[in-house]
PDB file of C-alpha atoms in Angstrom:
ATOM      1  CA  ILE A   8       8.022   1.595  19.786  1.00  0.00           C
ATOM      2  CA  ASN A   9      10.122   4.650  19.057  1.00  0.00           C
ATOM      3  CA  SER A  10       9.226   7.368  21.564  1.00  0.00           C
ATOM      4  CA  SER A  11      11.597   9.956  20.133  1.00  0.00           C
ATOM      5  CA  LYS A  12      10.290  13.519  19.995  1.00  0.00           C
ATOM      6  CA  LYS A  13      11.325  13.571  16.343  1.00  0.00           C
ATOM      7  CA  SER A  14       8.754  10.897  15.560  1.00  0.00           C
ATOM      8  CA  LYS A  15       6.231  12.148  12.989  1.00  0.00           C
ATOM      9  CA  PHE A  16       2.901  10.360  13.125  1.00  0.00           C
ATOM     10  CA  SER A  17       1.227  10.107   9.723  1.00  0.00           C
ATOM     11  CA  PRO A  18      -2.571   9.521   9.939  1.00  0.00           C
ATOM     12  CA  ARG A  19      -2.671   8.170   6.395  1.00  0.00           C
ATOM     13  CA  GLU A  20      -0.341   5.327   7.481  1.00  0.00           C
ATOM     14  CA  MET A  21      -2.711   4.052  10.181  1.00  0.00           C
ATOM     15  CA  PRO A  22      -3.637   0.791   8.363  1.00  0.00           C
ATOM     16  CA  ILE A  23      -0.028  -0.362   8.090  1.00  0.00           C
ATOM     17  CA  TYR A  24       0.714   0.789  11.655  1.00  0.00           C
ATOM     18  CA  LEU A  25      -2.218  -1.369  12.815  1.00  0.00           C
ATOM     19  CA  ALA A  26      -1.054  -4.378  10.798  1.00  0.00           C
ATOM     20  CA  ILE A  27       2.430  -4.058  12.264  1.00  0.00           C
ATOM     21  CA  MET A  28       1.170  -3.734  15.822  1.00  0.00           C
ATOM     22  CA  LYS A  29      -0.928  -6.874  15.405  1.00  0.00           C
ATOM     23  CA  LEU A  30       2.007  -8.832  13.984  1.00  0.00           C
ATOM     24  CA  VAL A  31       4.696  -7.843  16.467  1.00  0.00           C
ATOM     25  CA  GLN A  32       2.617  -9.318  19.270  1.00  0.00           C
ATOM     26  CA  TYR A  33       3.659 -12.784  18.107  1.00  0.00           C
ATOM     27  CA  LYS A  34       6.387 -12.321  15.484  1.00  0.00           C
ATOM     28  CA  LYS A  35       9.761 -10.655  16.074  1.00  0.00           C
ATOM     29  CA  ASN A  36      10.846 -10.105  12.470  1.00  0.00           C
ATOM     30  CA  ILE A  37       8.446  -9.129   9.707  1.00  0.00           C
ATOM     31  CA  SER A  38       8.773  -8.391   6.005  1.00  0.00           C
ATOM     32  CA  ILE A  39       6.720  -5.865   4.086  1.00  0.00           C
ATOM     33  CA  LEU A  40       6.050  -5.481   0.358  1.00  0.00           C
ATOM     34  CA  ASP A  41       5.225  -1.890  -0.566  1.00  0.00           C
ATOM     35  CA  ILE A  42       3.814  -1.656  -4.098  1.00  0.00           C
ATOM     36  CA  GLY A  43       4.409   1.767  -5.628  1.00  0.00           C
ATOM     37  CA  GLY A  44       6.571   2.822  -2.689  1.00  0.00           C
ATOM     38  CA  GLY A  45       8.790   5.260  -4.591  1.00  0.00           C
ATOM     39  CA  ALA A  46      11.829   6.387  -2.620  1.00  0.00           C
ATOM     40  CA  GLY A  47      10.804   4.628   0.592  1.00  0.00           C
ATOM     41  CA  ASN A  48       8.550   7.250   2.201  1.00  0.00           C
ATOM     42  CA  HIS A  49       6.386   4.570   3.847  1.00  0.00           C
ATOM     43  CA  PHE A  50       9.432   2.797   5.252  1.00  0.00           C
ATOM     44  CA  PHE A  51      10.736   5.998   6.836  1.00  0.00           C
ATOM     45  CA  SER A  52       7.298   6.877   8.195  1.00  0.00           C
ATOM     46  CA  ILE A  53       7.240   3.500   9.958  1.00  0.00           C
ATOM     47  CA  LYS A  54      10.838   3.887  11.129  1.00  0.00           C
ATOM     48  CA  ASN A  55      10.197   7.368  12.540  1.00  0.00           C
ATOM     49  CA  GLU A  56       7.012   6.348  14.344  1.00  0.00           C
ATOM     50  CA  LEU A  57       7.549   2.740  15.426  1.00  0.00           C
ATOM     51  CA  GLY A  58      11.221   2.110  14.814  1.00  0.00           C
ATOM     52  CA  ASP A  59      12.564  -0.528  12.410  1.00  0.00           C
ATOM     53  CA  THR A  60      14.091  -3.165  14.676  1.00  0.00           C
ATOM     54  CA  PHE A  61      11.228  -5.545  13.887  1.00  0.00           C
ATOM     55  CA  ILE A  62      11.574  -5.120  10.102  1.00  0.00           C
ATOM     56  CA  LYS A  63      13.533  -7.956   8.547  1.00  0.00           C
ATOM     57  CA  LYS A  64      13.143  -6.747   4.957  1.00  0.00           C
ATOM     58  CA  PHE A  65      11.182  -3.961   3.316  1.00  0.00           C
ATOM     59  CA  PHE A  66      10.583  -4.755  -0.361  1.00  0.00           C
ATOM     60  CA  ILE A  67       9.543  -1.865  -2.604  1.00  0.00           C
ATOM     61  CA  CYS A  68       7.947  -2.756  -5.933  1.00  0.00           C
ATOM     62  CA  GLU A  69       8.702   0.044  -8.359  1.00  0.00           C
ATOM     63  CA  LEU A  70      10.045   0.971 -11.777  1.00  0.00           C
ATOM     64  CA  PRO A  71      13.559  -0.342 -12.554  1.00  0.00           C
ATOM     65  CA  TYR A  72      14.918   3.210 -12.160  1.00  0.00           C
ATOM     66  CA  PHE A  73      14.581   2.929  -8.395  1.00  0.00           C
ATOM     67  CA  LEU A  74      16.986  -0.007  -8.207  1.00  0.00           C
ATOM     68  CA  ASP A  75      19.786   2.339  -9.288  1.00  0.00           C
ATOM     69  CA  TYR A  76      18.369   5.108  -7.092  1.00  0.00           C
ATOM     70  CA  ASN A  77      18.666   2.883  -4.032  1.00  0.00           C
ATOM     71  CA  LYS A  78      22.229   1.879  -4.899  1.00  0.00           C
ATOM     72  CA  LYS A  79      23.213   5.524  -5.316  1.00  0.00           C
ATOM     73  CA  PHE A  80      21.631   6.936  -2.162  1.00  0.00           C
ATOM     74  CA  LYS A  81      21.825   3.793   0.030  1.00  0.00           C
ATOM     75  CA  LEU A  82      18.421   4.402   1.609  1.00  0.00           C
ATOM     76  CA  SER A  83      18.591   1.563   4.112  1.00  0.00           C
ATOM     77  CA  SER A  84      20.126  -1.893   4.344  1.00  0.00           C
ATOM     78  CA  LYS A  85      16.598  -3.185   5.004  1.00  0.00           C
ATOM     79  CA  ILE A  86      15.173  -1.845   1.735  1.00  0.00           C
ATOM     80  CA  GLU A  87      15.238  -4.070  -1.333  1.00  0.00           C
ATOM     81  CA  TYR A  88      13.716  -3.046  -4.647  1.00  0.00           C
ATOM     82  CA  THR A  89      11.825  -5.351  -6.948  1.00  0.00           C
ATOM     83  CA  THR A  90       9.645  -4.926 -10.032  1.00  0.00           C
ATOM     84  CA  ILE A  91       6.056  -5.945 -10.636  1.00  0.00           C
ATOM     85  CA  ASP A  92       7.022  -8.848 -12.903  1.00  0.00           C
ATOM     86  CA  LEU A  93       9.116 -10.360 -10.102  1.00  0.00           C
ATOM     87  CA  ILE A  94       6.420 -10.353  -7.397  1.00  0.00           C
ATOM     88  CA  ASN A  95       5.523 -13.937  -8.301  1.00  0.00           C
ATOM     89  CA  LYS A  96       8.977 -15.005  -7.116  1.00  0.00           C
ATOM     90  CA  LEU A  97       8.165 -13.876  -3.576  1.00  0.00           C
ATOM     91  CA  ASP A  98       6.621 -16.759  -1.652  1.00  0.00           C
ATOM     92  CA  GLU A  99       4.312 -16.769   1.348  1.00  0.00           C
ATOM     93  CA  SER A 100       7.181 -17.260   3.798  1.00  0.00           C
ATOM     94  CA  GLN A 101       8.767 -13.976   2.743  1.00  0.00           C
ATOM     95  CA  ILE A 102       5.963 -11.395   3.031  1.00  0.00           C
ATOM     96  CA  ASP A 103       3.834 -10.571   6.084  1.00  0.00           C
ATOM     97  CA  ILE A 104       2.211  -7.339   4.869  1.00  0.00           C
ATOM     98  CA  VAL A 105       1.422  -6.099   1.366  1.00  0.00           C
ATOM     99  CA  HIS A 106       0.932  -2.336   1.360  1.00  0.00           C
ATOM    100  CA  ILE A 107      -0.511  -0.480  -1.650  1.00  0.00           C
ATOM    101  CA  SER A 108      -0.915   3.261  -1.144  1.00  0.00           C
ATOM    102  CA  GLY A 109      -2.191   5.632  -3.830  1.00  0.00           C
ATOM    103  CA  THR A 110      -1.239   3.215  -6.595  1.00  0.00           C
ATOM    104  CA  LEU A 111      -4.017   0.758  -7.468  1.00  0.00           C
ATOM    105  CA  GLN A 112      -6.189   3.377  -9.200  1.00  0.00           C
ATOM    106  CA  TYR A 113      -3.503   4.031 -11.819  1.00  0.00           C
ATOM    107  CA  LEU A 114      -3.080   0.398 -12.863  1.00  0.00           C
ATOM    108  CA  GLU A 115      -5.024  -0.987 -15.804  1.00  0.00           C
ATOM    109  CA  ASN A 116      -4.363  -4.576 -14.651  1.00  0.00           C
ATOM    110  CA  TYR A 117      -5.357  -3.997 -11.013  1.00  0.00           C
ATOM    111  CA  LYS A 118      -7.376  -7.239 -10.928  1.00  0.00           C
ATOM    112  CA  ASP A 119      -4.325  -9.281 -11.901  1.00  0.00           C
ATOM    113  CA  LEU A 120      -2.251  -7.541  -9.247  1.00  0.00           C
ATOM    114  CA  ILE A 121      -4.796  -8.325  -6.532  1.00  0.00           C
ATOM    115  CA  LYS A 122      -4.776 -11.995  -7.598  1.00  0.00           C
ATOM    116  CA  THR A 123      -0.977 -12.045  -7.509  1.00  0.00           C
ATOM    117  CA  ILE A 124      -0.596 -10.569  -4.033  1.00  0.00           C
ATOM    118  CA  GLN A 125      -3.129 -13.018  -2.621  1.00  0.00           C
ATOM    119  CA  LYS A 126      -0.994 -15.913  -3.846  1.00  0.00           C
ATOM    120  CA  ILE A 127       1.810 -14.690  -1.575  1.00  0.00           C
ATOM    121  CA  LYS A 128      -0.592 -15.143   1.380  1.00  0.00           C
ATOM    122  CA  PRO A 129       0.533 -12.180   3.501  1.00  0.00           C
ATOM    123  CA  LYS A 130      -1.018 -11.823   6.951  1.00  0.00           C
ATOM    124  CA  PHE A 131      -2.374  -8.406   6.003  1.00  0.00           C
ATOM    125  CA  ILE A 132      -3.098  -6.442   2.820  1.00  0.00           C
ATOM    126  CA  THR A 133      -3.605  -2.692   3.177  1.00  0.00           C
ATOM    127  CA  LEU A 134      -5.124  -0.638   0.345  1.00  0.00           C
ATOM    128  CA  VAL A 135      -4.528   2.993   1.282  1.00  0.00           C
ATOM    129  CA  ARG A 136      -5.532   6.249  -0.452  1.00  0.00           C
ATOM    130  CA  LEU A 137      -8.014   4.320  -2.568  1.00  0.00           C
ATOM    131  CA  PRO A 138     -10.920   6.075  -4.357  1.00  0.00           C
ATOM    132  CA  VAL A 139     -14.073   3.958  -3.898  1.00  0.00           C
ATOM    133  CA  TRP A 140     -17.840   4.545  -4.090  1.00  0.00           C
ATOM    134  CA  ASN A 141     -21.072   2.558  -4.508  1.00  0.00           C
ATOM    135  CA  ARG A 142     -21.376   3.170  -8.268  1.00  0.00           C
ATOM    136  CA  LYS A 143     -19.658   1.163 -10.988  1.00  0.00           C
ATOM    137  CA  THR A 144     -15.901   1.455 -11.467  1.00  0.00           C
ATOM    138  CA  THR A 145     -15.323   4.588 -13.552  1.00  0.00           C
ATOM    139  CA  SER A 146     -12.356   6.023 -15.435  1.00  0.00           C
ATOM    140  CA  VAL A 147     -11.480   9.618 -14.526  1.00  0.00           C
ATOM    141  CA  LEU A 148      -8.725  12.178 -14.945  1.00  0.00           C
ATOM    142  CA  GLN A 149      -6.981  13.171 -11.737  1.00  0.00           C
ATOM    143  CA  TRP A 150      -5.555  16.658 -11.476  1.00  0.00           C
ATOM    144  CA  MET A 151      -2.062  16.292 -10.024  1.00  0.00           C
ATOM    145  CA  GLY A 152      -2.190  19.639  -8.232  1.00  0.00           C
ATOM    146  CA  ASP A 153       0.731  21.382  -9.874  1.00  0.00           C
ATOM    147  CA  GLU A 154       0.818  24.654 -11.787  1.00  0.00           C
ATOM    148  CA  SER A 155       1.078  22.910 -15.152  1.00  0.00           C
ATOM    149  CA  GLY A 156      -2.471  21.578 -14.777  1.00  0.00           C
ATOM    150  CA  SER A 157      -1.285  18.060 -15.619  1.00  0.00           C
ATOM    151  CA  VAL A 158      -3.662  15.136 -15.167  1.00  0.00           C
ATOM    152  CA  ASN A 159      -3.286  11.362 -14.882  1.00  0.00           C
ATOM    153  CA  ALA A 160      -5.674   8.673 -16.020  1.00  0.00           C
ATOM    154  CA  ALA A 161      -7.126   6.982 -12.947  1.00  0.00           C
ATOM    155  CA  GLN A 162     -10.152   5.040 -11.711  1.00  0.00           C
ATOM    156  CA  ILE A 163     -12.729   5.313  -8.982  1.00  0.00           C
ATOM    157  CA  PHE A 164     -13.543   1.770  -7.895  1.00  0.00           C
ATOM    158  CA  ASN A 165     -16.823   0.195  -6.920  1.00  0.00           C
ATOM    159  CA  GLU A 166     -16.138  -0.731  -3.297  1.00  0.00           C
ATOM    160  CA  ASN A 167     -17.992  -4.061  -3.441  1.00  0.00           C
ATOM    161  CA  GLU A 168     -16.094  -5.022  -6.599  1.00  0.00           C
ATOM    162  CA  ILE A 169     -12.757  -4.495  -4.862  1.00  0.00           C
ATOM    163  CA  GLU A 170     -13.882  -6.490  -1.841  1.00  0.00           C
ATOM    164  CA  ASN A 171     -15.172  -9.324  -4.043  1.00  0.00           C
ATOM    165  CA  LEU A 172     -11.772  -9.613  -5.739  1.00  0.00           C
ATOM    166  CA  PHE A 173     -10.422 -11.038  -2.492  1.00  0.00           C
ATOM    167  CA  ASN A 174     -11.010 -14.758  -2.222  1.00  0.00           C
ATOM    168  CA  LYS A 175     -12.245 -16.761   0.746  1.00  0.00           C
ATOM    169  CA  ASN A 176      -8.731 -16.788   2.211  1.00  0.00           C
ATOM    170  CA  PHE A 177      -9.015 -13.113   3.174  1.00  0.00           C
ATOM    171  CA  LYS A 178     -11.503 -11.209   5.294  1.00  0.00           C
ATOM    172  CA  ARG A 179     -11.993  -7.466   5.429  1.00  0.00           C
ATOM    173  CA  ILE A 180     -11.274  -5.733   8.722  1.00  0.00           C
ATOM    174  CA  LEU A 181     -14.186  -3.362   9.237  1.00  0.00           C
ATOM    175  CA  THR A 182     -12.309  -0.340  10.528  1.00  0.00           C
ATOM    176  CA  ASN A 183     -12.915   3.267   9.493  1.00  0.00           C
ATOM    177  CA  PHE A 184      -9.548   4.934   9.055  1.00  0.00           C
ATOM    178  CA  GLY A 185     -11.017   8.222   7.844  1.00  0.00           C
ATOM    179  CA  SER A 186      -9.965  10.164   4.754  1.00  0.00           C
ATOM    180  CA  PHE A 187      -6.899  12.381   4.684  1.00  0.00           C
ATOM    181  CA  ASP A 188      -6.668  13.130   0.959  1.00  0.00           C
ATOM    182  CA  ILE A 189      -9.329  14.710  -1.232  1.00  0.00           C
ATOM    183  CA  PRO A 190      -7.964  14.957  -4.793  1.00  0.00           C
ATOM    184  CA  PHE A 191      -9.765  16.621  -7.681  1.00  0.00           C
ATOM    185  CA  VAL A 192     -10.903  14.291 -10.454  1.00  0.00           C
ATOM    186  CA  LEU A 193     -12.755  14.993 -13.694  1.00  0.00           C
ATOM    187  CA  PRO A 194     -15.683  14.967 -14.231  1.00  0.00           C
ATOM    188  CA  ILE A 195     -16.551  14.239 -10.567  1.00  0.00           C
ATOM    189  CA  GLY A 196     -14.875  17.113  -8.699  1.00  0.00           C
ATOM    190  CA  LYS A 197     -13.279  16.650  -5.271  1.00  0.00           C
ATOM    191  CA  PHE A 198     -13.310  13.032  -4.199  1.00  0.00           C
ATOM    192  CA  PRO A 199     -12.142  11.539  -0.867  1.00  0.00           C
ATOM    193  CA  TYR A 200      -9.802   8.591  -0.650  1.00  0.00           C
ATOM    194  CA  LYS A 201     -10.462   5.655   1.643  1.00  0.00           C
ATOM    195  CA  SER A 202      -8.386   2.894   3.249  1.00  0.00           C
ATOM    196  CA  ILE A 203      -9.352  -0.799   3.211  1.00  0.00           C
ATOM    197  CA  MET A 204      -7.623  -3.589   5.098  1.00  0.00           C
ATOM    198  CA  PHE A 205      -7.730  -7.348   4.683  1.00  0.00           C
ATOM    199  CA  GLU A 206      -6.490 -10.131   6.961  1.00  0.00           C
ATOM    200  CA  LEU A 207      -5.580 -13.690   6.035  1.00  0.00           C
ATOM    201  CA  ASN A 208      -7.992 -16.321   7.354  1.00  0.00           C
ATOM    202  CA  GLU A 209      -6.138 -18.966   9.325  1.00  0.00           C
TER     203      GLU A 209
END
């Protein structure tokens, strides 16, 4: 673990920190697939807090634009970009953790994505910054917090529905990670995010 004073612990990253700490107990090199990972913020959060010596490859699934972005800025030799249509080409020997943070609620085909990532059979799947409640899944508009007043179409998920989308090969880890983001959505008002974590049954 990196004990540098410059290390910046991010509470919202606790699920992936936990998954990593469980894995490194018996595996020296791990690979992570970060869906919607942008410019690698999650990778650098992990690197700053835990180091990156145990990371073999950090795949980021994003828009094609980011492939050129990575080539231009050379983020890290461990980062490799892919697109959502190429996830199927990743097999179960390549990915140990699938991390989805603040992304699932914006995808119309979220059910298909959940089916796809289960086929890879990662050891852990972390759904972070996820809006869930005990009512039915509902479409909302999320205020993005800038001065323009712009909004994005999003969803608040029924928590049981999300859990039921995971097949018998995965079990939910019943851990309360707390909520560190409370966005404003219409017509609900302020709504807290939640984090959910699944582990592969073996």
